[in-house]
mmCIF file of C-alpha atoms in Angstrom:
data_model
loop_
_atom_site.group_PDB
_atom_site.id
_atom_site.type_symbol
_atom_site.label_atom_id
_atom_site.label_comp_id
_atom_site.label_asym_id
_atom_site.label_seq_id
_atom_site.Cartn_x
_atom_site.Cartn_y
_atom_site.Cartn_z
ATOM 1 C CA UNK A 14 -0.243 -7.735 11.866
ATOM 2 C CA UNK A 15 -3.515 -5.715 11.995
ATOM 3 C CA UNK A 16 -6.639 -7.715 12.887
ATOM 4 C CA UNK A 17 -9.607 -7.993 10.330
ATOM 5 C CA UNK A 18 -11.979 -5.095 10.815
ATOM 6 C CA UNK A 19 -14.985 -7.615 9.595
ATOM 7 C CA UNK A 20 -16.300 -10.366 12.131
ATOM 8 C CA UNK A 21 -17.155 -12.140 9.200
ATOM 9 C CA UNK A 22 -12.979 -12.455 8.442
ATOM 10 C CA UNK A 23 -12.155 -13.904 11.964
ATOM 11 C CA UNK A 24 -11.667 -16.987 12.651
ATOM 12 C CA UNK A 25 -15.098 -19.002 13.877
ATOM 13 C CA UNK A 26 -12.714 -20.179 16.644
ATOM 14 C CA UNK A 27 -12.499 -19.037 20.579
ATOM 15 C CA UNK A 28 -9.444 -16.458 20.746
ATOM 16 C CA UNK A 29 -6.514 -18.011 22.514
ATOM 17 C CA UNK A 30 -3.650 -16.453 23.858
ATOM 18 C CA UNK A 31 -0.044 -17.252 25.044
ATOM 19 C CA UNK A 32 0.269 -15.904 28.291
ATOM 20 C CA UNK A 33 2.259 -18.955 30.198
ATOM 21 C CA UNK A 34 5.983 -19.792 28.423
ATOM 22 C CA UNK A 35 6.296 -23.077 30.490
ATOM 23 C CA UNK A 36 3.037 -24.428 28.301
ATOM 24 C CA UNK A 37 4.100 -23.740 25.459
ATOM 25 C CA UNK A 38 5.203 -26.947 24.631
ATOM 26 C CA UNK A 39 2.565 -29.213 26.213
ATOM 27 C CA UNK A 40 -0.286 -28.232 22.850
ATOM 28 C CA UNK A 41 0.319 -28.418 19.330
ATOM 29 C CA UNK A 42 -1.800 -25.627 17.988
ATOM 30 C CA UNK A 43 -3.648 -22.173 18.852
ATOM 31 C CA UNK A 44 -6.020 -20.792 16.507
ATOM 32 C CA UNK A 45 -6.229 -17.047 15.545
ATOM 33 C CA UNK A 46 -3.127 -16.102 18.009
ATOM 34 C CA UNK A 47 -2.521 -12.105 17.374
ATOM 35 C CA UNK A 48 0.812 -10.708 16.491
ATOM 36 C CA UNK A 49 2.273 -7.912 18.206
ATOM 37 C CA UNK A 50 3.580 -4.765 16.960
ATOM 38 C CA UNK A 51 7.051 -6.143 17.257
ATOM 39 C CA UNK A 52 6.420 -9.263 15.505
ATOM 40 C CA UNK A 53 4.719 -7.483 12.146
ATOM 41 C CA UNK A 54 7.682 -5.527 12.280
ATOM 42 C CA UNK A 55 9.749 -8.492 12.077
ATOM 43 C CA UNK A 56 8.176 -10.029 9.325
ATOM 44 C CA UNK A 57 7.746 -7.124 7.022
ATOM 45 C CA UNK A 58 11.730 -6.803 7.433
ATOM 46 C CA UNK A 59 12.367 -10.393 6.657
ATOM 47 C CA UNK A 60 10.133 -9.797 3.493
ATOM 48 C CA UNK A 61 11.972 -6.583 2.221
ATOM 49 C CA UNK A 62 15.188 -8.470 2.779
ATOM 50 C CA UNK A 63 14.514 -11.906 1.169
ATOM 51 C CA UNK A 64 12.488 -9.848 -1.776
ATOM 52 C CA UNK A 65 15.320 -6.811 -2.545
ATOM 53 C CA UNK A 66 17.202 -9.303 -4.655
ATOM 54 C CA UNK A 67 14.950 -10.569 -7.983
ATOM 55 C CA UNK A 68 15.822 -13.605 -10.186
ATOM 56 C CA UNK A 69 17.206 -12.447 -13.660
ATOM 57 C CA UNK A 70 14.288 -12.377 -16.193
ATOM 58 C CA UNK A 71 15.295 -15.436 -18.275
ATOM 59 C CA UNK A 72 15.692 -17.413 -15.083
ATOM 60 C CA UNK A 73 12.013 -16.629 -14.713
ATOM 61 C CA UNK A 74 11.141 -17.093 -17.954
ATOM 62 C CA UNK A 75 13.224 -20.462 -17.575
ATOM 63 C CA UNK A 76 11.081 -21.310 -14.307
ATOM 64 C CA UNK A 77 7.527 -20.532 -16.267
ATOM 65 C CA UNK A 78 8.582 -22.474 -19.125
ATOM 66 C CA UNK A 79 9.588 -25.624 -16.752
ATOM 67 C CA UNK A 80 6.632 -25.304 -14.360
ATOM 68 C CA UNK A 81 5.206 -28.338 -15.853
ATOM 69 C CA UNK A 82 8.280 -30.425 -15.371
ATOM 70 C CA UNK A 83 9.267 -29.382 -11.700
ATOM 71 C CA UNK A 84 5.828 -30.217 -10.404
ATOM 72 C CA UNK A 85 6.374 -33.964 -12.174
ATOM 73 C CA UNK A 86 9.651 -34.388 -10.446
ATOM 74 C CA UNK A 87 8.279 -33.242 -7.003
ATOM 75 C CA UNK A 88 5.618 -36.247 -7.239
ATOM 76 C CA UNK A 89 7.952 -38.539 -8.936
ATOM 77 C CA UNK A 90 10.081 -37.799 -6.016
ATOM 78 C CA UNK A 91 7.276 -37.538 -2.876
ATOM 79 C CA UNK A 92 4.467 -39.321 -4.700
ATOM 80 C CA UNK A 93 1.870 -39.530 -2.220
ATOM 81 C CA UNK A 94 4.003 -39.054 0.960
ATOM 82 C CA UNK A 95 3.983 -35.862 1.533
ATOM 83 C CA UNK A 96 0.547 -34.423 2.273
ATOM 84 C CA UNK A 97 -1.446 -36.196 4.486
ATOM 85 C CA UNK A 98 -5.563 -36.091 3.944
ATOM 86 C CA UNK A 99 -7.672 -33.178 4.033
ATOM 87 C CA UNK A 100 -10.425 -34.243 6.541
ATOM 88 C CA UNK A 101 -10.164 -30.888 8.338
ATOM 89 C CA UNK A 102 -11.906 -30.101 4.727
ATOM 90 C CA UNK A 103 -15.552 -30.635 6.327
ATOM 91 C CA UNK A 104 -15.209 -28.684 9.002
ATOM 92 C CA UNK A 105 -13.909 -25.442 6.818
ATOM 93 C CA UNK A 106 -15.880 -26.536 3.739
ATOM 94 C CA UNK A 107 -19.122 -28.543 4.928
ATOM 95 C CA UNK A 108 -20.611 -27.461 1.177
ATOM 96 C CA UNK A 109 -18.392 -30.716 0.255
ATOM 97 C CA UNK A 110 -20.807 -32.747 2.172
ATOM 98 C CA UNK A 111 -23.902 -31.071 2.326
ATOM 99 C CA UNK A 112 -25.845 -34.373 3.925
ATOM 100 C CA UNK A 113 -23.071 -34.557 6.730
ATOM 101 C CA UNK A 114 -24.019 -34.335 10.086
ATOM 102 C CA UNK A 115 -22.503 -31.861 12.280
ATOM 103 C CA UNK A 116 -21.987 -33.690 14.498
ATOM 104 C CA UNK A 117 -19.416 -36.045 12.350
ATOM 105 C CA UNK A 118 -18.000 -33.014 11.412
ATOM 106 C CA UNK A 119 -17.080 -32.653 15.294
ATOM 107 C CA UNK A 120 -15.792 -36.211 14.987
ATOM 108 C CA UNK A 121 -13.479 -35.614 12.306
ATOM 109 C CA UNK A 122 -12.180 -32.383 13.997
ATOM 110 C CA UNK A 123 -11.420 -34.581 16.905
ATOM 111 C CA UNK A 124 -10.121 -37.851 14.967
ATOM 112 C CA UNK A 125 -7.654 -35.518 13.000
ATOM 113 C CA UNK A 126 -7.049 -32.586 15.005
ATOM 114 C CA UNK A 127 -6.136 -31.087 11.900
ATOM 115 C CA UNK A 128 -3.757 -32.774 9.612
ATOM 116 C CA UNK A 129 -2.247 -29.618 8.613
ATOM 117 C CA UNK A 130 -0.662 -29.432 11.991
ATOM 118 C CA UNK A 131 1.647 -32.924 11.921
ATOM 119 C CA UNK A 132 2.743 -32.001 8.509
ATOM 120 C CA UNK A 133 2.622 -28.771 8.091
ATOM 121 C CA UNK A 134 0.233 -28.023 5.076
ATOM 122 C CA UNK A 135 1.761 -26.365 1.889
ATOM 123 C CA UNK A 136 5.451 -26.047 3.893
ATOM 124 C CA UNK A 137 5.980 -29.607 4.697
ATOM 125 C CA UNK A 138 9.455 -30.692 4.237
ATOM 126 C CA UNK A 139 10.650 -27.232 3.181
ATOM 127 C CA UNK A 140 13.458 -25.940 4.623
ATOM 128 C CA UNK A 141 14.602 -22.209 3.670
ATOM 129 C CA UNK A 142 12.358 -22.775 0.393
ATOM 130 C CA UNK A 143 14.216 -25.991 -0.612
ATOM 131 C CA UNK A 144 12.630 -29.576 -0.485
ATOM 132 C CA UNK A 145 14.217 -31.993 1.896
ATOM 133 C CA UNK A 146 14.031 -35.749 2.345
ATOM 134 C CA UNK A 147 12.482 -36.466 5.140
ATOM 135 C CA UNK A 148 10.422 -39.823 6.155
ATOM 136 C CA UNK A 149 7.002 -40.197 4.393
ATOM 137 C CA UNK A 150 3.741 -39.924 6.041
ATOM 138 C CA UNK A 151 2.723 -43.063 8.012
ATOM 139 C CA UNK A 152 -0.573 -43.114 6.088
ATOM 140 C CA UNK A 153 0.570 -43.462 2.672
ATOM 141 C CA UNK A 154 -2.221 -44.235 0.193
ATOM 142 C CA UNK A 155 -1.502 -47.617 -1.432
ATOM 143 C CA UNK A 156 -1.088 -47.439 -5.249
ATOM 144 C CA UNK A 157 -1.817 -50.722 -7.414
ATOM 145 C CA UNK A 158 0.590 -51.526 -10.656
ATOM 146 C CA UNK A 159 -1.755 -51.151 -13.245
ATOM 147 C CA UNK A 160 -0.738 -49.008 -16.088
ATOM 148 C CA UNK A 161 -2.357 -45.735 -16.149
ATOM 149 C CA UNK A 162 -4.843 -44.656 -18.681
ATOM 150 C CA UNK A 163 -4.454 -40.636 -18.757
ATOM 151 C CA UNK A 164 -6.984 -38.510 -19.846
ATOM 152 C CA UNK A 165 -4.470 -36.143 -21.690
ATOM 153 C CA UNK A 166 -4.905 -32.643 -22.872
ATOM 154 C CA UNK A 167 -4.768 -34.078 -26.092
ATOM 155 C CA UNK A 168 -7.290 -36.578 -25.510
ATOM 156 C CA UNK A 169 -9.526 -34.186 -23.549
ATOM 157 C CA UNK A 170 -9.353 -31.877 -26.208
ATOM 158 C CA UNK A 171 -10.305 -34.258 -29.119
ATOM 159 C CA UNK A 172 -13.098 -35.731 -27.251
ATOM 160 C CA UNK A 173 -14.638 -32.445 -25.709
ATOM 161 C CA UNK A 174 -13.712 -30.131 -28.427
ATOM 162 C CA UNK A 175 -17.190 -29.897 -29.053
ATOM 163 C CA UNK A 176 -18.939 -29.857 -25.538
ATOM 164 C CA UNK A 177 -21.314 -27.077 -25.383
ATOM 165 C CA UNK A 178 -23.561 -25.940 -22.622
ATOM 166 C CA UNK A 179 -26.628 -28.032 -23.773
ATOM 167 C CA UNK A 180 -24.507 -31.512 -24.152
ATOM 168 C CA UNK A 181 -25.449 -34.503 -22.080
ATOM 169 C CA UNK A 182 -22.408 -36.673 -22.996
ATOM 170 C CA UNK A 183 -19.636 -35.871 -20.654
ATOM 171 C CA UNK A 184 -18.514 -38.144 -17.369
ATOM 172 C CA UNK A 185 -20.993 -36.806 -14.518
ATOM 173 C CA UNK A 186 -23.598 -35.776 -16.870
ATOM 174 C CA UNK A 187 -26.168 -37.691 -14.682
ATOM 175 C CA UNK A 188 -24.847 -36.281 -11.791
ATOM 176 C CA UNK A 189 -26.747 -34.279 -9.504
ATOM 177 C CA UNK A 190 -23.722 -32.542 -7.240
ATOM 178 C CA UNK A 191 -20.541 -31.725 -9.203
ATOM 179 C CA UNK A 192 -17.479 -31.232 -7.562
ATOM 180 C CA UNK A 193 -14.412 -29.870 -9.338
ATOM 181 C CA UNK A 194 -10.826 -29.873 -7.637
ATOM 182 C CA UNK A 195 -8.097 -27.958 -9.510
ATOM 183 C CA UNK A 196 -4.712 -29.102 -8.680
ATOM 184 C CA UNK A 197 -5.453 -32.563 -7.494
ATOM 185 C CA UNK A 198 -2.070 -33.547 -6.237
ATOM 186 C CA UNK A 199 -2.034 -36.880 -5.442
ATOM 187 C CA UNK A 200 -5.414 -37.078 -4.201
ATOM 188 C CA UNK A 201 -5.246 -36.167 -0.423
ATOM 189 C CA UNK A 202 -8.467 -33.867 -0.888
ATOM 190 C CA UNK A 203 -10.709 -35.973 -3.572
ATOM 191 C CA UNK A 204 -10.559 -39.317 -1.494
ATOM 192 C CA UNK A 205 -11.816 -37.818 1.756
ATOM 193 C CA UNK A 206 -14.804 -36.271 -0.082
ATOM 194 C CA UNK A 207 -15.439 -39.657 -1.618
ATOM 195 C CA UNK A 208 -15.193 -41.432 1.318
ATOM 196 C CA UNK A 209 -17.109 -39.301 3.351
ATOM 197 C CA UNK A 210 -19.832 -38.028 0.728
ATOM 198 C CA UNK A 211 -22.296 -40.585 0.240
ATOM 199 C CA UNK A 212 -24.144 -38.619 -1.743
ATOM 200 C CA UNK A 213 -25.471 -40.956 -4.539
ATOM 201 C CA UNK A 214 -25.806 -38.026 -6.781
ATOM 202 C CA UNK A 215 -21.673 -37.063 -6.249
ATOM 203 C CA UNK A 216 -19.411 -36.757 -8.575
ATOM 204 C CA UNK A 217 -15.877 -35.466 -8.370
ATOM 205 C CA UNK A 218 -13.211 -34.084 -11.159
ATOM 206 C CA UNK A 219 -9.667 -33.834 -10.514
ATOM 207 C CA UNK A 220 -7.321 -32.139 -12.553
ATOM 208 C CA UNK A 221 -3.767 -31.152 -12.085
ATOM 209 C CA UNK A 222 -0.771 -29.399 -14.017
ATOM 210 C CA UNK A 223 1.443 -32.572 -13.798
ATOM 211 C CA UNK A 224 1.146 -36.037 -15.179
ATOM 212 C CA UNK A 225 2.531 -37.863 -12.200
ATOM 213 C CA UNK A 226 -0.066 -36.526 -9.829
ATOM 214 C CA UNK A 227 -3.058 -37.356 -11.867
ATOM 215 C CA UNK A 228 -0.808 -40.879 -12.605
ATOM 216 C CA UNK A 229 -1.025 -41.413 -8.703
ATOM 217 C CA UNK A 230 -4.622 -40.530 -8.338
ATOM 218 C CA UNK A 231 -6.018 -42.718 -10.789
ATOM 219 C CA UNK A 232 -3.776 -45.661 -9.591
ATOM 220 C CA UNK A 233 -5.121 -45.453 -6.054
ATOM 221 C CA UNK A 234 -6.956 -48.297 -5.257
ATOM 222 C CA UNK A 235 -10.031 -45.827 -3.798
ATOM 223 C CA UNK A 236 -10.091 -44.351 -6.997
ATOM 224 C CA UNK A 237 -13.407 -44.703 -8.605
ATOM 225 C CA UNK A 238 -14.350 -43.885 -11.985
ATOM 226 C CA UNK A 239 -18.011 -44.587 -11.578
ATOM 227 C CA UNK A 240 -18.158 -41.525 -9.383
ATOM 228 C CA UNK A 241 -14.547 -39.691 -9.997
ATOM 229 C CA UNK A 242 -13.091 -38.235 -12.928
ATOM 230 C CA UNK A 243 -9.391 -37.270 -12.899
ATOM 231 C CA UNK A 244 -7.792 -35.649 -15.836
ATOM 232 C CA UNK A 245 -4.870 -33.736 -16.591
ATOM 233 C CA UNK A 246 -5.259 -29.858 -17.121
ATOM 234 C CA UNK A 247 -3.250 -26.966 -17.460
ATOM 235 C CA UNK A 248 -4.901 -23.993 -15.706
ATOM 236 C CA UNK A 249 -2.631 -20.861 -17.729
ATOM 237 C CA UNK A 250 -3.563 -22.552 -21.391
ATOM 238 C CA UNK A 251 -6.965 -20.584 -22.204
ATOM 239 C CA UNK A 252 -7.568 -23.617 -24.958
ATOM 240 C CA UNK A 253 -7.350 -26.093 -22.572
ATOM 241 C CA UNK A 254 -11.209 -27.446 -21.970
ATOM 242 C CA UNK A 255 -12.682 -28.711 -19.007
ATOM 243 C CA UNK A 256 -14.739 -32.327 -19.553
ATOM 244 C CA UNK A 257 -17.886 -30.481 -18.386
ATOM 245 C CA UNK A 258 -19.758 -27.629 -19.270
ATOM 246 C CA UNK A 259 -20.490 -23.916 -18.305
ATOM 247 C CA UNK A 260 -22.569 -23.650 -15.159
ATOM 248 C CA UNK A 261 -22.607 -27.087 -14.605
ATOM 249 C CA UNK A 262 -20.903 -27.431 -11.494
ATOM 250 C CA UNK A 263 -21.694 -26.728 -7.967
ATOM 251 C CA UNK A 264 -18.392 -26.620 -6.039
ATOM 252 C CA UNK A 265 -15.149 -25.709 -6.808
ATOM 253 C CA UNK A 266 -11.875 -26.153 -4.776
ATOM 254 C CA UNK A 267 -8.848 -24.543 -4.781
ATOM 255 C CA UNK A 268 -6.504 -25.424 -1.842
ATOM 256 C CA UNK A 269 -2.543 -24.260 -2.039
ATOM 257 C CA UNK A 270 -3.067 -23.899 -5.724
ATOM 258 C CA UNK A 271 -3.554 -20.604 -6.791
ATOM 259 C CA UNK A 272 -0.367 -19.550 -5.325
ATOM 260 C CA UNK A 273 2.210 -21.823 -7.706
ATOM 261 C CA UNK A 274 0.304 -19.583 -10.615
ATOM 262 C CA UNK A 275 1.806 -16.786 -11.915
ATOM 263 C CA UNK A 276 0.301 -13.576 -10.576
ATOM 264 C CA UNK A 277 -0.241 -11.855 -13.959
ATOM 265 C CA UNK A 278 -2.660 -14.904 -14.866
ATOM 266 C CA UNK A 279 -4.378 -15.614 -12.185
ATOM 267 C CA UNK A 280 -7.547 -13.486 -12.714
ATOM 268 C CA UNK A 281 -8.148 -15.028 -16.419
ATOM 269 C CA UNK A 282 -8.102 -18.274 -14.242
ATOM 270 C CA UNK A 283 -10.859 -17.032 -11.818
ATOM 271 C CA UNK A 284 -13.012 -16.239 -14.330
ATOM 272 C CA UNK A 285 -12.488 -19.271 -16.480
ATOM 273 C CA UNK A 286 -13.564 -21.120 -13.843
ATOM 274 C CA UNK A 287 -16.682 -18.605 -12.353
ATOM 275 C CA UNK A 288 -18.029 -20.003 -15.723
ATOM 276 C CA UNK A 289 -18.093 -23.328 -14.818
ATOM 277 C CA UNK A 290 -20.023 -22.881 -11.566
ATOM 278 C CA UNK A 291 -24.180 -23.207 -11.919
ATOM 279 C CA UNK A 292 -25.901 -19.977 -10.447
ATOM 280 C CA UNK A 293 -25.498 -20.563 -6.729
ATOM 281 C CA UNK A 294 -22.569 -22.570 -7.110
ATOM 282 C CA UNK A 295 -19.473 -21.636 -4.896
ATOM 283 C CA UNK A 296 -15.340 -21.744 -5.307
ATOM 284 C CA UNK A 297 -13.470 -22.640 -1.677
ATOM 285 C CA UNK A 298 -10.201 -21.567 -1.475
ATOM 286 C CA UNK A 299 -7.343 -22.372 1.370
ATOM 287 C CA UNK A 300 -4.136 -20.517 0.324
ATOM 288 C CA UNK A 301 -1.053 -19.233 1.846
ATOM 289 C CA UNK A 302 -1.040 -15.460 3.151
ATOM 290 C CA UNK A 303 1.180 -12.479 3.787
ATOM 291 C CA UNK A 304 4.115 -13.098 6.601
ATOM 292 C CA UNK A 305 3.590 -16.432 6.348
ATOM 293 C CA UNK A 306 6.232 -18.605 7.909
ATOM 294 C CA UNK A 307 7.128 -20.102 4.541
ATOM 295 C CA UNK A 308 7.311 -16.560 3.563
ATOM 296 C CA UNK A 309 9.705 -15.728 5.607
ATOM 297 C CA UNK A 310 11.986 -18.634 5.484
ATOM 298 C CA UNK A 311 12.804 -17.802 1.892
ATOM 299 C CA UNK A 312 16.599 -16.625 1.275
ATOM 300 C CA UNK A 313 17.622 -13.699 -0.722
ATOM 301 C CA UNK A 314 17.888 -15.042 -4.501
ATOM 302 C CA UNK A 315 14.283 -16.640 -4.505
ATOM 303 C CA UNK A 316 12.268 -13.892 -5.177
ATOM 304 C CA UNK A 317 10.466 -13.818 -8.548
ATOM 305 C CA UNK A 318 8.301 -10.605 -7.986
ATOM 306 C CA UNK A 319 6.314 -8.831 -5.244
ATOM 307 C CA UNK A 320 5.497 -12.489 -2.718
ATOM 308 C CA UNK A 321 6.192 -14.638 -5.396
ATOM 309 C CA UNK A 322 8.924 -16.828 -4.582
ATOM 310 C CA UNK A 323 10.475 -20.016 -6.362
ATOM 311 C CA UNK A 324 11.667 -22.694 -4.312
ATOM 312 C CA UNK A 325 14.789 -25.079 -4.371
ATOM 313 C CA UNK A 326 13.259 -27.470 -6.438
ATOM 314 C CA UNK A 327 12.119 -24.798 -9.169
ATOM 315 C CA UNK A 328 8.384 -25.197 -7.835
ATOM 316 C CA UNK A 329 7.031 -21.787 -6.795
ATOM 317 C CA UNK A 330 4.651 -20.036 -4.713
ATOM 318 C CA UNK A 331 2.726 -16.142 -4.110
ATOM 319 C CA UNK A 332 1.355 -14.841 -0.743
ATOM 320 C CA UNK A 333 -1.601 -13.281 -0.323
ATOM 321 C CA UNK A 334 -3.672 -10.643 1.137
ATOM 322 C CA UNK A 335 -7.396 -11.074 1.619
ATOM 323 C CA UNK A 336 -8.151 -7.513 -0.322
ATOM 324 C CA UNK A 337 -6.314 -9.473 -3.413
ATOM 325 C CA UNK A 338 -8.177 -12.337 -3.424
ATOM 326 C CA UNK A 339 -11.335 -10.453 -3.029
ATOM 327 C CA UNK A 340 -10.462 -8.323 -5.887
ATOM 328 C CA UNK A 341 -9.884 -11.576 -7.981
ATOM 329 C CA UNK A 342 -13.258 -13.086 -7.222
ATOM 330 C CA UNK A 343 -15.265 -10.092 -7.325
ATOM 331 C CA UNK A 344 -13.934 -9.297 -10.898
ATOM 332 C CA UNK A 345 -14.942 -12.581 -11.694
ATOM 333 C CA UNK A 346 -18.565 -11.942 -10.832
ATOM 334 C CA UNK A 347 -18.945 -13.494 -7.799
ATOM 335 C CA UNK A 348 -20.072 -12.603 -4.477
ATOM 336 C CA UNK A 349 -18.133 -12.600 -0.827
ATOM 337 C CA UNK A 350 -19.551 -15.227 1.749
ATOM 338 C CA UNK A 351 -16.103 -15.533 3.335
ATOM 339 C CA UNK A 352 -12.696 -14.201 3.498
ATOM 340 C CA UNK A 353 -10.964 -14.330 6.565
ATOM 341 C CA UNK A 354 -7.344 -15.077 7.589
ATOM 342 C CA UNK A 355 -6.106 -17.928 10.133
ATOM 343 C CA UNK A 356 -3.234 -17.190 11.433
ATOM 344 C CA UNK A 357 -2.164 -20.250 13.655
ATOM 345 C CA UNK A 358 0.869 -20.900 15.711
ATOM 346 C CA UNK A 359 2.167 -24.443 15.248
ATOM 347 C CA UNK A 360 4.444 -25.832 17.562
ATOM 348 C CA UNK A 361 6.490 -29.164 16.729
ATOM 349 C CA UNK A 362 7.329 -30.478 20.398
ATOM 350 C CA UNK A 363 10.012 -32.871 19.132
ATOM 351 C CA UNK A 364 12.296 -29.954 17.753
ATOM 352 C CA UNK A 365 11.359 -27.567 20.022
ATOM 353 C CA UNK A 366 9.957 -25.006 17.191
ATOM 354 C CA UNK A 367 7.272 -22.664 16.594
ATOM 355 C CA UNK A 368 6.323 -21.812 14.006
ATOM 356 C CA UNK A 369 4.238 -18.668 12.827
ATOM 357 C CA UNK A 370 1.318 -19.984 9.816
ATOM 358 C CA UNK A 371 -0.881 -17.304 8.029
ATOM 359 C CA UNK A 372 -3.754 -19.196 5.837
ATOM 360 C CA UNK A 373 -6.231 -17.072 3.536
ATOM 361 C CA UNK A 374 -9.464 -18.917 3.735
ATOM 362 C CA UNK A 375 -12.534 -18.068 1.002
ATOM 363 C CA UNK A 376 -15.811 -18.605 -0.031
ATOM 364 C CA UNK A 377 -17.427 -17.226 -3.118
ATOM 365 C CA UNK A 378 -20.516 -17.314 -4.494
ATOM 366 C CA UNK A 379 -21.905 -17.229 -8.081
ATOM 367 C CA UNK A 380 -25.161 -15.102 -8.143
ATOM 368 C CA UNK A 381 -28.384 -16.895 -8.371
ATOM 369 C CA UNK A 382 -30.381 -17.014 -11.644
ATOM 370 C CA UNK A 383 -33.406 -14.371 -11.709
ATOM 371 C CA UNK A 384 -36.146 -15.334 -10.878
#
């Protein structure tokens, strides 16, 4: 695979190569390892293979209809088991703690050495593309009994039909750092922000596509409503609202999210939410890229479209390339900060694998107000 021509798209770690076999199984990581010739080859044949057979049109139809309902069963099933939490998120994204110290940004490298590496972020328990049941995380969140109180589409939509850019009365409105994360989950990104941004001024939204997940976040005993707002949202529905305003927030998040999205709707999506950011404000983005080992793992029969991929348990997922997700931002108005790819090789010492991840990683910025 052919190395970014930018210095701004490589990795902001040292290189490291594989040079010695007989260590490869005494480290669990290497950051930005190249691939040879032989290995792009590889890939791009596993790709052309697992892709030359499409899904019938009303099974994709049948798939975008249901999307709703698989992601509900896959948190009724892993509820908050099977991601661990995002700490590595500081390090990548410090703009979620501004006030942070490097130096506990170090610390939290250290104290996690990246979670995505013990559970392998966005592949998990996938096997071939289908969802296995393997034991939970050790760190499990613990969820209280309380009945949930949902803030619906419905209800969002009654009670914000009416927000316009000059209202005051929506949760956060005293705020003084908005946070939006789209595609919540079951909170393994919002709690670390919370717990690690003291910022008095914070305040986080959450939204996702299903129920269950926002059910799980707002039953977390961390979750806090004085500084936290999780709702339920449907990203495709252009009459869906948001609880807050146009250019009212200063950070949005995106991580392993714009990839279960249908391709064909993903730039009205972008722009939708470019509107939400204040002048200055940015979106992060962690996503899955080309030849990524999840990629490649898929069996013939999956494939939707071009990367796009539905998985055993009718969940589904794209692969990108940076030049598409800079053609999706910049359409969107907004300006390139960062846009590089990680590719990382993983290797689980236990079952004696390696295993090959590609990561898109993105910043983008809204433009400033003139002066």
């Amino acid at each position: 695979m052919a190395a970014p021509t930018e210095a701004s798209e490589r990795r902001p770690f040292g290189r490291r190569f594989l040079t010695d076999p007989a260590r490869l199984f005494q480290h669990n990581a290497w950051d930005n390892v190249e691939w040879s010739e032989e290995q792009e080859a590889s890939a791009k044949s596993k790709v052309q293979e697992n892709s030359s057979q499409l899904l019938p049109q009303d099974k994709q139809e049948e798939y975008e209809v249901n999307a709703k309902q698989y992601w509900d069963d896959f948190y009724k099933i892993h509820e908050n088991g099977f991601f661990k939490d995002r700490h590595w998120l500081f390090t990548e994204f410090p703009e979620l703690a501004p006030n942070r110290n490097p130096s506990q940004n170090e610390n939290s490298v250290r104290e996690c050495s990246y979670k995505e590496v013990s559970n392998n972020e966005g592949l998990g328990s996938y096997e071939n593309g289908h969802c296995t049941l393997e034991t939970k995380a050790e760190n499990q969140l613990n969820l209280v009994t309380t009945t949930p109180t949902f803030c619906t589409e419905e209800l969002a939509a009654q009670k914000y039909s009416k927000l316009n850019q000059s209202s005051q009365d929506y949760p956060g409105s005293c705020a003084s750092y908005r946070i939006l994360e789209v595609g919540c989950g079951a909170g393994n990104t919002v709690f670390p922000i919370l717990q690690i941004n003291n910022d008095p001024g914070l305040f986080v939204y959450c939204c996702d596509f299903s129920t269950t997940a926002v059910d799980l976040v707002q039953n977390n005993v961390e979750y806090d409503s004085s500084r936290c707002f999780a709702f339920v949202h449907d990203l495709c529905d252009d009459q869906s609202p948001y609880p807050m305003p146009d250019e009212s927030l200063d950070v949005v998040i995106l991580i392993f999210v714009l990839s279960a999205i249908l391709p064909e709707k993903m730039q009205c999506i972008i722009n939708k939410l470019s509107r939400l950011l204040k002048p200055g404000g940015m979106i992060l983005l962690r996503d899955y890229g080309r030849y990524d080992l999840a990629q490649l793992r898929f069996k013939r029969g999956q494939c939707l479209s071009d990367n796009f991929y539905v998985r055993g348990d009718g969940t589904r997922v794209y692969f990108f390339t940076q030049g598409e997700l800079d053609d999706l931002f910049t359409r969107a108005g907004l300006e390139k900060i960062q846009n590089l790819v990680d590719r990382r090789l993983q290797v689980n010492r236990g079952k004696q694998m390696t295993m090959y991840r590609v990561w898109i990683q993105c910043k983008y910025r809204k433009p400033a107000a003139p002066q």
